[in-house]
Coordinates of N, CA and C and ligand atoms in Angstrom, one line a residue:
X15 N 0.8 -1.2 0.0 CA 0.0 0.0 0.0 C 0.9 1.3 0.0
X16 N 1.9 1.2 0.9 CA 2.8 2.4 1.0 C 3.6 2.5 -0.3
X17 N 4.0 1.4 -0.8 CA 4.8 1.4 -2.1 C 4.0 2.0 -3.2
X18 N 2.8 1.6 -3.3 CA 1.9 2.0 -4.4 C 1.7 3.5 -4.4
X19 N 1.6 4.1 -3.2 CA 1.4 5.6 -3.1 C 2.7 6.3 -3.6
X20 N 3.8 5.7 -3.3 CA 5.1 6.3 -3.8 C 5.1 6.3 -5.3
X21 N 4.7 5.2 -5.9 CA 4.7 5.1 -7.4 C 3.8 6.1 -8.0
X22 N 2.6 6.2 -7.4 CA 1.6 7.2 -8.0 C 2.1 8.6 -7.8
X23 N 2.9 8.8 -6.8 CA 3.5 10.2 -6.6 C 4.5 10.5 -7.7
X24 N 5.3 9.5 -8.1 CA 6.3 9.7 -9.2 C 5.6 9.9 -10.5
X25 N 4.5 9.1 -10.7 CA 3.8 9.3 -12.0 C 3.1 10.7 -12.0
X26 N 2.6 11.1 -10.9 CA 2.0 12.4 -10.8 C 3.0 13.5 -11.2
X27 N 4.2 13.4 -10.7 CA 5.3 14.4 -10.9 C 5.6 14.4 -12.4
X28 N 5.7 13.2 -13.0 CA 6.0 13.1 -14.4 C 4.9 13.7 -15.3
X29 N 3.7 13.5 -14.9 CA 2.6 14.1 -15.6 C 2.6 15.6 -15.5
X30 N 3.0 16.1 -14.3 CA 3.0 17.6 -14.1 C 4.1 18.2 -15.0
X31 N 5.3 17.5 -15.2 CA 6.3 18.0 -16.1 C 5.9 17.9 -17.5
X32 N 5.2 16.9 -17.9 CA 4.8 16.7 -19.3 C 3.8 17.9 -19.6
X33 N 2.9 18.2 -18.6 CA 2.0 19.3 -18.8 C 2.7 20.6 -19.0
X34 N 3.8 20.8 -18.3 CA 4.5 22.1 -18.5 C 5.1 22.2 -19.9
X35 N 5.6 21.1 -20.4 CA 6.2 21.2 -21.7 C 5.1 21.4 -22.8
X36 N 4.0 20.8 -22.6 CA 2.9 20.9 -23.6 C 2.4 22.3 -23.7
X37 N 2.5 23.2 -22.7 CA 2.1 24.5 -22.8 C 2.8 25.3 -23.9
X38 N 4.0 25.0 -24.1 CA 4.8 25.7 -25.1 C 5.3 24.7 -26.1
X39 N 4.6 24.5 -27.2 CA 5.0 23.4 -28.2 C 6.4 23.5 -28.7
X40 N 6.9 24.7 -28.9 CA 8.3 24.8 -29.5 C 9.3 24.3 -28.5
X41 N 9.0 24.4 -27.2 CA 9.9 24.0 -26.2 C 10.0 22.5 -26.2
X42 N 9.1 21.8 -26.7 CA 9.1 20.3 -26.7 C 10.4 19.8 -27.5
X43 N 10.8 20.6 -28.5 CA 12.0 20.1 -29.3 C 13.3 20.7 -28.8
X44 N 13.2 21.6 -27.8 CA 14.4 22.3 -27.4 C 15.1 21.5 -26.2
X45 N 16.4 21.4 -26.3 CA 17.2 20.8 -25.2 C 17.1 21.7 -24.0
X46 N 17.1 23.0 -24.2 CA 17.1 24.0 -23.1 C 16.1 25.1 -23.5
X47 N 15.2 25.4 -22.7 CA 14.3 26.5 -23.0 C 14.9 27.8 -22.4
X48 N 15.2 28.7 -23.3 CA 15.8 29.9 -22.9 C 14.9 30.7 -21.9
X49 N 15.5 31.3 -20.9 CA 14.7 32.0 -19.9 C 14.5 33.5 -20.2
X50 N 13.5 34.1 -19.7 CA 13.2 35.5 -19.9 C 14.4 36.3 -19.4
X51 N 14.8 37.3 -20.2 CA 16.0 38.2 -19.8 C 17.3 37.6 -20.3
X52 N 17.2 36.6 -21.2 CA 18.5 36.0 -21.7 C 18.5 35.9 -23.2
X53 N 19.7 35.8 -23.7 CA 19.9 35.5 -25.1 C 20.6 34.1 -25.2
X54 N 20.0 33.2 -26.0 CA 20.5 31.8 -26.1 C 20.8 31.5 -27.6
X55 N 22.0 31.0 -27.8 CA 22.3 30.5 -29.2 C 22.3 28.9 -29.1
X56 N 21.8 28.4 -30.2 CA 21.7 26.9 -30.3 C 22.5 26.4 -31.5
X57 N 23.0 25.2 -31.3 CA 23.8 24.5 -32.2 C 23.1 24.1 -33.5
X58 N 21.8 23.9 -33.4 CA 21.0 23.4 -34.6 C 19.8 24.4 -34.8
X59 N 19.2 24.2 -35.9 CA 18.0 25.0 -36.3 C 16.9 24.7 -35.3
X60 N 15.9 25.7 -35.2 CA 14.7 25.5 -34.4 C 15.0 25.4 -32.9
X61 N 16.0 26.2 -32.5 CA 16.3 26.2 -31.0 C 16.5 24.8 -30.5
X62 N 17.3 24.0 -31.2 CA 17.5 22.6 -30.8 C 19.0 22.4 -30.8
X63 N 19.4 21.3 -30.2 CA 20.8 20.9 -30.0 C 21.3 21.6 -28.7
X64 N 22.6 21.6 -28.6 CA 23.2 22.2 -27.4 C 23.1 23.7 -27.4
X65 N 23.1 24.3 -26.2 CA 22.8 25.7 -26.0 C 24.0 26.4 -25.5
X66 N 24.1 27.7 -25.9 CA 25.1 28.6 -25.3 C 24.3 29.8 -24.8
X67 N 24.3 30.0 -23.5 CA 23.6 31.1 -22.9 C 24.6 32.2 -22.6
X68 N 24.5 33.3 -23.3 CA 25.5 34.4 -23.3 C 25.2 35.4 -22.2
X69 N 25.9 35.3 -21.1 CA 25.6 36.2 -19.9 C 25.7 37.7 -20.3
X70 N 26.7 38.0 -21.1 CA 27.0 39.4 -21.4 C 25.9 40.0 -22.2
X71 N 25.0 39.2 -22.9 CA 23.9 39.7 -23.6 C 22.6 39.5 -22.9
X72 N 22.7 39.1 -21.6 CA 21.5 38.8 -20.9 C 21.3 39.6 -19.6
X73 N 20.4 40.6 -19.7 CA 20.2 41.5 -18.5 C 19.9 40.8 -17.2
X74 N 19.3 39.6 -17.3 CA 18.9 38.9 -16.1 C 20.1 38.1 -15.5
X75 N 21.2 38.1 -16.2 CA 22.4 37.3 -15.7 C 23.2 38.0 -14.6
X76 N 23.0 39.3 -14.5 CA 23.9 40.1 -13.6 C 25.3 40.4 -14.2
X77 N 25.6 39.8 -15.4 CA 26.9 40.1 -16.0 C 26.7 40.7 -17.4
X78 N 25.7 41.4 -17.5 CA 25.3 42.1 -18.8 C 26.3 43.2 -19.2
X79 N 26.8 43.1 -20.4 CA 27.5 44.2 -21.0 C 26.9 44.7 -22.3
X80 N 26.1 43.9 -22.9 CA 25.4 44.2 -24.1 C 26.2 43.8 -25.4
X81 N 27.3 43.2 -25.2 CA 28.1 42.8 -26.4 C 29.0 41.6 -26.1
X82 N 29.2 40.8 -27.2 CA 30.2 39.7 -27.2 C 31.0 39.8 -28.5
X83 N 32.2 40.2 -28.4 CA 32.9 40.5 -29.6 C 33.6 39.3 -30.3
X84 N 33.7 38.2 -29.6 CA 34.4 37.1 -30.2 C 33.8 35.8 -29.6
X85 N 33.0 35.1 -30.5 CA 32.4 33.8 -30.0 C 33.4 32.7 -29.8
X86 N 34.7 32.9 -30.2 CA 35.7 31.8 -30.0 C 35.9 31.6 -28.5
X87 N 35.5 32.6 -27.7 CA 35.7 32.5 -26.2 C 34.6 31.8 -25.5
X88 N 33.6 31.3 -26.3 CA 32.4 30.7 -25.6 C 32.2 29.3 -26.2
X89 N 31.5 28.5 -25.3 CA 31.2 27.1 -25.8 C 29.7 26.8 -25.4
X90 N 29.2 25.8 -26.1 CA 27.9 25.3 -25.7 C 28.0 24.5 -24.5
X91 N 26.9 24.1 -23.9 CA 26.9 23.3 -22.7 C 27.6 21.9 -23.0
X92 N 27.6 21.5 -24.3 CA 28.3 20.2 -24.6 C 29.8 20.4 -24.8
X93 N 30.3 21.6 -24.6 CA 31.7 21.8 -24.7 C 32.2 22.2 -26.1
X94 N 31.4 22.1 -27.1 CA 31.8 22.5 -28.5 C 31.9 24.0 -28.6
X95 N 32.8 24.5 -29.3 CA 33.0 26.0 -29.5 C 31.8 26.6 -30.2
X96 N 31.4 27.8 -29.7 CA 30.3 28.5 -30.3 C 30.6 29.1 -31.7
X97 N 31.8 29.5 -31.9 CA 32.2 30.2 -33.1 C 31.9 29.4 -34.4
X98 N 31.3 30.1 -35.4 CA 31.0 29.5 -36.7 C 30.2 28.2 -36.5
X99 N 29.3 28.1 -35.6 CA 28.5 26.9 -35.5 C 27.1 27.1 -35.1
X100 N 26.7 28.3 -34.7 CA 25.3 28.6 -34.2 C 24.3 28.5 -35.4
X101 N 23.2 27.9 -35.2 CA 22.2 27.7 -36.3 C 20.8 28.4 -35.9
X102 N 20.7 28.7 -34.7 CA 19.5 29.5 -34.3 C 19.7 30.2 -33.0
X103 N 18.9 31.3 -32.8 CA 19.1 32.1 -31.6 C 17.7 32.7 -31.2
X104 N 17.6 32.9 -29.9 CA 16.4 33.5 -29.3 C 16.8 34.7 -28.4
X105 N 16.1 35.8 -28.5 CA 16.5 37.0 -27.8 C 15.3 37.4 -26.9
X106 N 15.4 37.0 -25.6 CA 14.3 37.2 -24.7 C 14.7 38.5 -23.8
X107 N 15.2 39.5 -24.5 CA 15.4 40.8 -23.8 C 14.5 41.8 -24.4
X108 N 14.6 43.0 -23.9 CA 13.8 44.1 -24.5 C 14.5 44.9 -25.6
X109 N 15.7 44.4 -26.0 CA 16.4 45.2 -27.0 C 16.6 44.4 -28.3
X110 N 17.0 45.0 -29.4 CA 17.2 44.4 -30.7 C 18.7 43.9 -30.7
X111 N 18.9 42.7 -31.1 CA 20.2 42.1 -31.1 C 20.7 41.9 -32.6
X112 N 21.9 42.3 -32.8 CA 22.5 42.1 -34.2 C 23.6 41.0 -34.1
X113 N 23.5 40.0 -34.9 CA 24.4 38.9 -34.9 C 25.3 39.0 -36.1
X114 N 26.6 39.0 -36.0 CA 27.5 39.3 -37.0 C 28.3 38.0 -37.5
X115 N 28.6 38.0 -38.7 CA 29.3 36.8 -39.2 C 30.8 36.8 -39.0
X116 N 31.3 37.9 -38.6 CA 32.8 38.0 -38.2 C 33.0 38.6 -36.8
X117 N 34.1 38.3 -36.3 CA 34.4 38.8 -34.9 C 34.5 40.3 -34.9
X118 N 34.3 40.9 -33.7 CA 34.4 42.4 -33.6 C 33.4 43.1 -34.4
X119 N 32.2 42.5 -34.5 CA 31.1 43.2 -35.2 C 31.4 43.6 -36.6
X120 N 32.0 42.7 -37.4 CA 32.4 42.9 -38.8 C 33.3 44.1 -39.0
X121 N 34.1 44.4 -38.0 CA 34.9 45.6 -38.1 C 35.9 45.5 -39.3
X122 N 36.1 44.3 -39.8 CA 37.0 44.1 -41.0 C 36.3 44.7 -42.2
X123 N 35.0 45.0 -42.2 CA 34.3 45.5 -43.3 C 33.6 44.4 -44.1
X124 N 33.9 43.2 -43.8 CA 33.3 42.1 -44.5 C 32.2 41.4 -43.7
X125 N 31.4 40.7 -44.3 CA 30.4 39.8 -43.6 C 29.1 40.5 -43.5
X126 N 28.1 39.6 -43.3 CA 26.7 40.1 -43.1 C 26.3 40.0 -41.6
X127 N 25.0 40.4 -41.4 CA 24.5 40.3 -40.1 C 23.0 39.9 -40.1
X128 N 22.6 39.5 -38.9 CA 21.2 39.1 -38.8 C 20.6 39.9 -37.6
X129 N 19.5 40.6 -37.7 CA 18.8 41.2 -36.6 C 17.8 40.4 -36.0
X130 N 17.8 40.3 -34.7 CA 16.8 39.5 -33.9 C 16.2 40.4 -32.9
X131 N 14.9 40.8 -33.2 CA 14.2 41.8 -32.4 C 13.8 41.2 -31.0
X132 N 13.5 42.2 -30.2 CA 13.2 41.8 -28.8 C 12.1 40.8 -28.7
X133 N 12.3 39.7 -28.0 CA 11.3 38.7 -27.8 C 11.2 37.7 -28.9
X134 N 12.1 37.8 -30.0 CA 11.9 37.0 -31.1 C 13.1 35.9 -31.2
X135 N 12.8 34.9 -32.0 CA 13.8 33.9 -32.3 C 14.0 33.8 -33.8
X136 N 15.1 33.2 -34.2 CA 15.3 33.0 -35.7 C 16.3 31.9 -35.9
X137 N 16.1 31.2 -37.0 CA 17.2 30.4 -37.5 C 18.3 31.3 -38.1
X138 N 19.5 30.9 -38.2 CA 20.6 31.7 -38.7 C 20.9 31.2 -40.1
X139 N 20.4 31.8 -41.1 CA 20.7 31.3 -42.5 C 20.3 32.4 -43.5
X140 N 20.5 32.1 -44.8 CA 20.2 33.1 -45.8 C 18.8 33.5 -45.9
X141 N 17.9 32.6 -45.4 CA 16.5 32.9 -45.6 C 16.0 34.0 -44.7
X142 N 16.7 34.1 -43.5 CA 16.2 35.1 -42.6 C 17.2 36.3 -42.4
X143 N 18.3 36.2 -43.0 CA 19.3 37.3 -42.8 C 20.5 37.0 -43.7
X144 N 21.5 37.8 -43.5 CA 22.7 37.7 -44.3 C 23.8 37.1 -43.5
X145 N 23.6 36.6 -42.3 CA 24.6 35.9 -41.6 C 24.3 34.4 -41.8
X146 N 25.2 33.7 -42.5 CA 24.9 32.3 -42.9 C 24.9 31.4 -41.7
X147 N 24.3 30.2 -41.9 CA 24.4 29.1 -41.0 C 25.8 28.8 -40.6
X148 N 26.1 28.5 -39.4 CA 27.5 28.1 -38.9 C 28.5 29.2 -39.3
X149 N 28.1 30.5 -39.1 CA 29.0 31.5 -39.4 C 29.1 32.6 -38.4
X150 N 28.1 32.7 -37.5 CA 28.1 33.8 -36.5 C 29.3 33.8 -35.6
X151 N 29.9 35.0 -35.4 CA 31.1 35.1 -34.6 C 31.1 36.2 -33.6
X152 N 30.1 37.1 -33.6 CA 30.0 38.1 -32.6 C 28.5 38.7 -32.6
X153 N 28.2 39.4 -31.5 CA 26.8 39.9 -31.4 C 26.8 41.1 -30.4
X154 N 25.9 42.0 -30.7 CA 25.7 43.1 -29.7 C 24.3 43.7 -29.9
X155 N 23.8 44.5 -29.0 CA 22.6 45.2 -29.1 C 22.8 46.5 -29.8
X156 N 21.7 47.0 -30.5 CA 21.9 48.2 -31.2 C 20.6 49.1 -30.9
Ligands
CA25 CA1 25.1 24.5 -36.4

């Protein structure tokens, strides 16, 4: 009897978690659901694969500076380097983010960029901007 109530408690918790995921359909495919006040880059399209949460771009982190000039200094949670590998991004801040295809915000004069407006997400490719897939190397708000 006691054992049975423990099992039903576990099932209840699992159902509660499943219910939370079902509220936001896009989150069902995401390894990590980006939190309000953060910018998150993902290894794959559709906010999937491993995630890199950039504190410098996230007012909620307490380490916000508004810019990241070189993605080579960052990794996803799986340890892979962020540079030239991001395929989607979500911007859960109140500002517009510009993602550049070269380090230092394209200061070399070359490369394209992708704008991701406040509260929006985007795949990183030619369809949605001029920063190609697996090319992003820096980002800042504007
Ligand atoms: Ca990728």
